[in-house]
Amino acid sequence: MQEFNREHTWEFVRKDVLKRDKYRCSICNQRFRKTQLDVDHIVPINMGGKPFEKNNLRTLCKECHKKKTKLDRWALK
């Protein structure tokens, strides 16, 4: 049951962030369909970021998200 609540909350927060950012990648500034976008934790959860805090979330396209995640992993090494 707790997993359902977390997923439901994430979907609600994700929709809000996508709308707030006008379906535009925060890095490359291009507009995409919502299925082509990810909502990224600016400060990753494993580095202390809050999972559902909207001011820790931003919209990224798949390509920019992949690059940002790679940098996050490099920073943890």
Tab-separated table of C-alpha atoms in Angstrom, residues 2-38:
chain	number	residue	atom	x	y	z
A	2	GLN	CA	2.835	2.394	0.823
A	3	GLU	CA	4.379	1.799	-2.620
A	4	PHE	CA	1.058	2.746	-4.269
A	5	ASN	CA	0.931	6.022	-2.321
A	6	ARG	CA	4.502	6.863	-3.304
A	7	GLU	CA	3.811	6.172	-6.997
A	8	HIS	CA	0.548	8.140	-6.879
A	9	THR	CA	2.286	11.080	-5.184
A	10	TRP	CA	5.144	10.974	-7.709
A	11	GLU	CA	2.753	11.053	-10.686
A	12	PHE	CA	0.920	14.048	-9.192
A	13	VAL	CA	4.169	15.928	-8.483
A	14	ARG	CA	5.596	14.978	-11.899
A	15	LYS	CA	2.566	16.435	-13.705
A	16	ASP	CA	2.846	19.664	-11.703
A	17	VAL	CA	6.550	20.055	-12.493
A	18	LEU	CA	6.038	19.393	-16.215
A	19	LYS	CA	3.264	22.010	-16.316
A	20	ARG	CA	5.309	24.487	-14.263
A	21	ASP	CA	8.225	24.115	-16.685
A	22	LYS	CA	5.880	24.285	-19.712
A	23	TYR	CA	7.101	20.921	-21.049
A	24	ARG	CA	10.493	22.502	-21.734
A	25	CYS	CA	13.863	20.981	-20.854
A	26	SER	CA	15.586	23.099	-18.206
A	27	ILE	CA	18.995	22.537	-19.813
A	28	CYS	CA	18.546	22.702	-23.603
A	29	ASN	CA	15.340	24.782	-23.391
A	30	GLN	CA	13.564	22.753	-26.097
A	31	ARG	CA	9.887	21.807	-25.816
A	32	PHE	CA	8.876	18.147	-25.893
A	33	ARG	CA	5.836	15.942	-25.415
A	34	LYS	CA	5.459	14.803	-21.835
A	35	THR	CA	6.351	11.221	-22.795
A	36	GLN	CA	9.733	12.505	-24.007
A	37	LEU	CA	10.529	14.233	-20.714
A	38	ASP	CA	11.813	13.201	-17.315
